[in-house]
Amino acid sequence: MVTMDEERARADQGSSSRRVSRTKSSASVEMAVPEPTPSPKDASPELFFDDEDEDMEMDEDDEATQPLGEAEVERLADLIEKLDRAHLREETEIVDAPPSYNDSVECIALLRRGFVASKFSENYDFKERLNEERVRMLSIYPLTEEMWVDWLHDEAIHADDILGKVGVMELWAKSVAHEAGSVTLWKGYVKFILRTWREAQRRADTDGVDDEGWAETFNFELVNLVLSKAVGDTMYNVPRSHEIWNKYCELQILQLKAIPPGSQSKIEKIQRLYLDRLQIPHQDIDSTFSAYSSFVSTYLPSSDYESIMQAGNKVYQKAKEALEKRQRFEYRLRNSYGQDEEGQAWSEYLEWESSQNNPDLGKALYQRCVLRYPTDSAAWEEYICFMLEKKGSDPDVLPLLELATAHCQWSGVLWSHRILAFDVRQQPLESIERIKHQATTSRLMEDKEENFKVNLTWCGVLKRRGVVKGIDDTDFDSAQLGLRSAVSEFGPKGVDKDYRIARLLVAFLTEINDLPEAEKVWKDLETDKDMGRSGEYEFWLRYYGWAFRNLGNSGAVAVLKRAVTYWETLDWPEKIIDVYQNQIEEHGEGAAIEGAMMEIRRLRKRVARRRQQEALEAEQVAQAQAAAIPAGFDVKGKRRRSTNVEEDDELPHKKARASEDIDVGSIPPVSEETEAAEADQNGESSAEKEKKNTRDREKLTVFAKNLPPDVDELTVRKFFKDCGTINAFTMIEADDNSATASIEFQNAADVLAAQTRDKKRLNGREITVQLGFNTTVYVTNFPPTADENWIRELFKECGPILEVRFPSLKYNNHRRFCYVQFDASEDAEKATEMNGKDVEGFKLVSKLSDPNVKQERSGAVYEGREVFVRNIDYAATEDDIRELFSKYGTVKSIRLISKGRGVHSGYGFLDFETAESANASLELHEQKFKSRKLLVVISEPQGGAPANKKSSGKTQAKFPNGATGSPEVAGSPMSTTASELLEAPDSDAIRQKTLYVLNVADTVNDSKIRAVFEKYGSLHKVQMQLNHQAAIVEFDEVKDAGKAMLALDGHEIDGRAISFGSRQAMLKTGAEQKAKPGLNPFAKKKEDKKSTTAATSLAPVRVHRPGVAVRGGKTRMGLGFRSSARKDEDEEKKEGDTKPKTNADFRQMLLKGKADDEDRE
């Protein structure tokens, strides 16, 4: 248990000559005693928070006042039994896990619920048990601010005598010591002290005699001291510090009024108090400056008013400027959408504040952060590192480390920081050892890795302290014994993979000149059955380096001679032989060199034979795999990256394993579409991409039929586990008696292996395994609003459909095709009979998927009918441009790229009816239109392919000077980019009728969105933002937006439930990540050693207070604290322009729309 130093915050009540020292800032005013003390009768009621609700029970909702139900009583009994068993583990010698955070919180909540239901009765049966659970929890986990406030409220209800009041005061002091910087707790403490001071004065005035010592205990000195501490602890809290400081300032002015007129020293102190306050950015700074003006005009000479206020205004303006820089971050914290966005907002704010030259504001921000995420060890680590870097000499560093380890007792990193900080500041070894003991005996220190971090730091302290000159024998023996004990505990292979503690012992023994013992440690590392490192070349290099430095050439050669004897098992014998040869050549003698060269020559031959044998064995494995490939398959090496867009989106390049070193190059790809973005990224043209071998689902897919109807994916994967890597897995229920699975493997050898599972039994069923040839149908030219259900309904008569795959629309919103995979090839043949059928005015294309039959791309850009126009006058409208270009031919469509506020960006695309018209319009190139010269060119597919040739799908324009131009998204005419969206609309009307639709699948196009939303009113525009899994829908009427939002929240489009949020929430969401081929969802993920930061993931799992994931947050709850890309100032300002809409907002919009309709009638 970590004991907090409660005396730091406890008021010293017996002193008659207190002095408030200005240790943190000059805002804590030095006050000499004696001075006349004011009476609470002279203060305004606002000083005592009389304008706020006094009784907390008035806020209790109806449900909270109801007695516990039968199920809740049973749950409470189970929790009490569970927590008793966990807390009494040592007494009962039961090996059990410590009490979990969630269990403790739930138990306290149920116990307090009963207390509230009893109307806070003194006779409540479980009152003592409630407080006992609170104390128990505090010994292991932190209490949240809300739990502290509940506890203090419960204690204050029946604290009627002076002893009760003192007990409550001490509990308040304890709370602010545990949760440093909490404005909520300090405000409650100040409120309690002020009101108790007033009550004490009333008792003294009523009785005439202060027999019980109320007035003596709760006097003005105590009040002033508590408020001074509160101000010192919270003064840099930007949004809320004024809640404390205003009361403190009011108290000082109250004292000034009690002093006889002419007390210039007190006036100067209050003036300095104001000026110091005005230097600090805070939310209420305007009111502070106004109050300072009133103070100056009241208490200082009127002739000096102007000069004083001019000087004060300079201070005020500088702080106000600093406040304005922080307000955008504060706004994001208040209005963040969801846990991920809130964590990102904290991370960016902290990163920015850390870069500023104001450590006090940075410290206050970190205080707020750890109050928000009290059990997030990553947040505490960032806080500690900030303090050590910016305020390393601050006396609060050691108490801060105590707080950190009290909140996250499972974090070896935080305990290590604390041990190291005590060592650096030359604290006694006994104190450091006590901290180490607290850490390693904590019931939450269960992870061996975390325990090892603590012991490693402790061993470093022992090593450094043990070699200090003049150390006494006791400390020396303790250091040596501690190091050897740690080696025994962590030496075996496992946690200490780099034998760091053993190396510390070697360094210790070397520095005290005990070389034989040091070498014995090295030999133990070499030969010990548990710690053996003889097969690691890095071990031998370290051993050799130590020997050469301390034992000379002979010792180093002896080590290398032993090392090369392990040539058969060494992971890099060639390296050790090279070092051995260099050592002999540089430091050996003639005869020794000659003998060693012969030995080295024999060693190199042996190692060469070993490598030859290893290569032969690898070749035999490869040949055995190649022999299993049937004729017709081309074996060339590595499997190529797939260009199948909808399934292989953003597949990382990686080296194929030896078992996968097969290229099915002769198998044509299923998809005839290539990913434009991928071609851009790799710098390849479409022609080059087509030459590449791609993933073929049909020839790599098998159907497993007659599966048990209740079988799950994991069971089927295990059934085919030995056959090879599974790229994709789909299961459907064929009927009530059986199920069918579609399994795509990574190469042809895996398919052959899978066929051997035919007629094998799974859970008592005989499984049928069939190849998936000719079961996939390519379908296109269907209505734009068609979704998976529409496709399934269209082909339902053909046979069972396993899967419908739509392409990703992230890079081209006009792609409209899909692949329909049937259960049998006969069913696919039936589906092709619908080819050419008229469906809702569209001539349907339905053919067996055959990549050898390539279809020429069509459309304006590929037919040379599209022109790209730049440098358009911003005042020109679409009608103006149509009128200008229509003299060359019929203009079918105009797409002006939007700037985001109803203004175009000065460029766009025009589609003519014929290519001749488009070419004729080039006469306008460099012709002046309104105030600007137009630049007009024929659009070409991106990559430079001719207009009538195949390409990646994007368009770009080439100008005579060689420059190119292309839109960010060459898809929907109403598409915009994320960068354009950063500038929020400047019209409230537009903002109110605009919906940000979140969680949109990347297979959804704008037509589908329109079909869903236009049922609720006419639409002004639809913008797809698939890079953010979103769409922007703007209605013509505000009331229609409100109706759509209320009706469609949770509505499913393409299997995804949409939601509504803010523009900030949309921009913070990344593109949809597709499952990567070969990824097993049931396999354990390998830890990314490069990602050592907490985020990372900012992202760690975060839950809102008071909840914690497991045992106080061993699963990190809060911030990832990854470095985020810094945005421009302008972009950051723009992000705060739009507030997220709530249901209440939209109901108000709906009502407003109805009222407008009534007015028009």
Short mmCIF file of N, CA and C in Angstrom, two decimals, residues 25-83:
data_model
loop_
_atom_site.label_atom_id
_atom_site.label_comp_id
_atom_site.label_asym_id
_atom_site.label_seq_id
_atom_site.Cartn_x
_atom_site.Cartn_y
_atom_site.Cartn_z
N SER A 25 3.94 30.70 -6.94
CA SER A 25 3.78 31.88 -7.77
C SER A 25 3.52 33.04 -6.85
N SER A 26 3.77 34.23 -7.36
CA SER A 26 3.50 35.40 -6.55
C SER A 26 2.02 35.62 -6.38
N ALA A 27 1.19 34.81 -7.04
CA ALA A 27 -0.25 34.94 -6.85
C ALA A 27 -0.65 34.48 -5.47
N SER A 28 0.16 33.62 -4.83
CA SER A 28 -0.09 33.25 -3.44
C SER A 28 0.56 34.33 -2.58
N VAL A 29 -0.24 35.18 -2.00
CA VAL A 29 0.26 36.43 -1.41
C VAL A 29 0.80 36.18 -0.01
N GLU A 30 1.99 36.75 0.23
CA GLU A 30 2.60 36.67 1.54
C GLU A 30 1.86 37.62 2.49
N MET A 31 1.38 37.05 3.61
CA MET A 31 0.59 37.85 4.55
C MET A 31 1.20 37.71 5.95
N ALA A 32 1.54 38.82 6.51
CA ALA A 32 2.13 38.82 7.85
C ALA A 32 1.02 38.94 8.88
N VAL A 33 1.17 38.24 9.98
CA VAL A 33 0.22 38.26 11.08
C VAL A 33 0.91 38.96 12.25
N PRO A 34 0.25 39.78 13.07
CA PRO A 34 -1.20 39.96 13.11
C PRO A 34 -1.67 41.09 12.19
N GLU A 35 -2.86 40.93 11.68
CA GLU A 35 -3.60 41.92 10.93
C GLU A 35 -5.05 41.79 11.35
N PRO A 36 -5.81 42.84 11.25
CA PRO A 36 -7.23 42.72 11.58
C PRO A 36 -7.88 41.65 10.72
N THR A 37 -8.69 40.82 11.34
CA THR A 37 -9.37 39.76 10.60
C THR A 37 -10.81 40.14 10.36
N PRO A 38 -11.29 39.89 9.17
CA PRO A 38 -12.67 40.23 8.86
C PRO A 38 -13.65 39.24 9.48
N SER A 39 -14.87 39.61 9.49
CA SER A 39 -15.94 38.73 9.99
C SER A 39 -16.73 38.20 8.81
N PRO A 40 -17.16 36.95 8.85
CA PRO A 40 -17.98 36.41 7.75
C PRO A 40 -19.30 37.15 7.58
N LYS A 41 -19.72 37.87 8.64
CA LYS A 41 -20.97 38.64 8.54
C LYS A 41 -20.84 39.77 7.52
N ASP A 42 -19.60 40.24 7.32
CA ASP A 42 -19.40 41.35 6.39
C ASP A 42 -19.28 40.90 4.94
N ALA A 43 -19.23 39.60 4.72
CA ALA A 43 -19.05 39.08 3.35
C ALA A 43 -20.40 38.91 2.67
N SER A 44 -20.37 38.92 1.35
CA SER A 44 -21.59 38.70 0.58
C SER A 44 -21.91 37.21 0.56
N PRO A 45 -23.20 36.86 0.38
CA PRO A 45 -23.57 35.43 0.35
C PRO A 45 -22.85 34.66 -0.76
N GLU A 46 -22.49 35.37 -1.85
CA GLU A 46 -21.82 34.67 -2.96
C GLU A 46 -20.48 34.08 -2.56
N LEU A 47 -19.84 34.71 -1.55
CA LEU A 47 -18.55 34.18 -1.10
C LEU A 47 -18.69 32.76 -0.60
N PHE A 48 -19.83 32.44 -0.02
CA PHE A 48 -20.05 31.13 0.59
C PHE A 48 -20.79 30.17 -0.35
N PHE A 49 -20.82 30.50 -1.64
CA PHE A 49 -21.47 29.66 -2.65
C PHE A 49 -22.96 29.48 -2.35
N ASP A 50 -23.57 30.47 -1.74
CA ASP A 50 -24.99 30.34 -1.45
C ASP A 50 -25.84 30.33 -2.71
N ASP A 51 -25.25 30.78 -3.83
CA ASP A 51 -26.01 30.76 -5.07
C ASP A 51 -26.01 29.39 -5.71
N GLU A 52 -25.30 28.41 -5.10
CA GLU A 52 -25.27 27.05 -5.60
C GLU A 52 -26.05 26.14 -4.68
N ASP A 53 -26.48 24.98 -5.22
CA ASP A 53 -27.23 24.03 -4.39
C ASP A 53 -26.33 23.53 -3.27
N GLU A 54 -26.89 23.57 -2.07
CA GLU A 54 -26.08 23.16 -0.93
C GLU A 54 -26.18 21.68 -0.68
N ASP A 55 -27.36 21.13 -0.83
CA ASP A 55 -27.55 19.74 -0.46
C ASP A 55 -27.46 18.85 -1.69
N MET A 56 -26.54 17.93 -1.62
CA MET A 56 -26.30 17.08 -2.77
C MET A 56 -27.44 16.12 -3.02
N GLU A 57 -28.17 15.77 -1.96
CA GLU A 57 -29.24 14.81 -2.15
C GLU A 57 -30.35 15.35 -3.04
N MET A 58 -30.39 16.64 -3.24
CA MET A 58 -31.41 17.21 -4.13
C MET A 58 -31.15 16.80 -5.57
N ASP A 59 -29.92 16.41 -5.87
CA ASP A 59 -29.60 16.02 -7.24
C ASP A 59 -29.83 14.54 -7.49
N GLU A 60 -30.16 13.77 -6.45
CA GLU A 60 -30.36 12.34 -6.63
C GLU A 60 -31.60 12.10 -7.48
N ASP A 61 -31.47 11.30 -8.54
CA ASP A 61 -32.65 11.02 -9.37
C ASP A 61 -33.52 9.99 -8.69
N ASP A 62 -34.68 9.78 -9.25
CA ASP A 62 -35.66 8.90 -8.63
C ASP A 62 -35.15 7.48 -8.48
N GLU A 63 -34.48 6.99 -9.52
CA GLU A 63 -33.99 5.61 -9.48
C GLU A 63 -32.99 5.40 -8.37
N ALA A 64 -32.15 6.40 -8.14
CA ALA A 64 -31.10 6.27 -7.13
C ALA A 64 -31.66 6.24 -5.72
N THR A 65 -32.85 6.72 -5.54
CA THR A 65 -33.44 6.75 -4.19
C THR A 65 -34.26 5.50 -3.90
N GLN A 66 -34.35 4.59 -4.87
CA GLN A 66 -35.14 3.37 -4.66
C GLN A 66 -34.29 2.32 -3.96
N PRO A 67 -34.90 1.51 -3.07
CA PRO A 67 -34.16 0.43 -2.41
C PRO A 67 -33.63 -0.57 -3.43
N LEU A 68 -32.59 -1.31 -3.04
CA LEU A 68 -32.02 -2.32 -3.93
C LEU A 68 -33.02 -3.44 -4.17
N GLY A 69 -33.09 -3.90 -5.42
CA GLY A 69 -33.94 -5.04 -5.74
C GLY A 69 -33.31 -6.34 -5.31
N GLU A 70 -34.05 -7.42 -5.47
CA GLU A 70 -33.57 -8.72 -5.02
C GLU A 70 -32.30 -9.13 -5.76
N ALA A 71 -32.29 -8.91 -7.09
CA ALA A 71 -31.11 -9.27 -7.87
C ALA A 71 -29.91 -8.43 -7.47
N GLU A 72 -30.14 -7.14 -7.18
CA GLU A 72 -29.03 -6.27 -6.77
C GLU A 72 -28.49 -6.66 -5.40
N VAL A 73 -29.36 -7.09 -4.52
CA VAL A 73 -28.91 -7.55 -3.19
C VAL A 73 -28.04 -8.79 -3.34
N GLU A 74 -28.47 -9.72 -4.20
CA GLU A 74 -27.65 -10.92 -4.42
C GLU A 74 -26.31 -10.57 -5.04
N ARG A 75 -26.33 -9.64 -5.98
CA ARG A 75 -25.08 -9.21 -6.60
C ARG A 75 -24.16 -8.57 -5.57
N LEU A 76 -24.72 -7.75 -4.69
CA LEU A 76 -23.92 -7.10 -3.65
C LEU A 76 -23.30 -8.13 -2.72
N ALA A 77 -24.08 -9.15 -2.35
CA ALA A 77 -23.55 -10.20 -1.48
C ALA A 77 -22.39 -10.93 -2.15
N ASP A 78 -22.53 -11.21 -3.45
CA ASP A 78 -21.45 -11.89 -4.18
C ASP A 78 -20.20 -11.02 -4.23
N LEU A 79 -20.39 -9.72 -4.47
CA LEU A 79 -19.24 -8.81 -4.54
C LEU A 79 -18.52 -8.72 -3.20
N ILE A 80 -19.29 -8.61 -2.13
CA ILE A 80 -18.67 -8.51 -0.80
C ILE A 80 -17.86 -9.76 -0.50
N GLU A 81 -18.43 -10.93 -0.82
CA GLU A 81 -17.71 -12.18 -0.57
C GLU A 81 -16.44 -12.25 -1.41
N LYS A 82 -16.56 -11.84 -2.66
CA LYS A 82 -15.41 -11.87 -3.57
C LYS A 82 -14.32 -10.91 -3.12
N LEU A 83 -14.71 -9.71 -2.72
CA LEU A 83 -13.71 -8.73 -2.29
C LEU A 83 -13.09 -9.13 -0.97
#
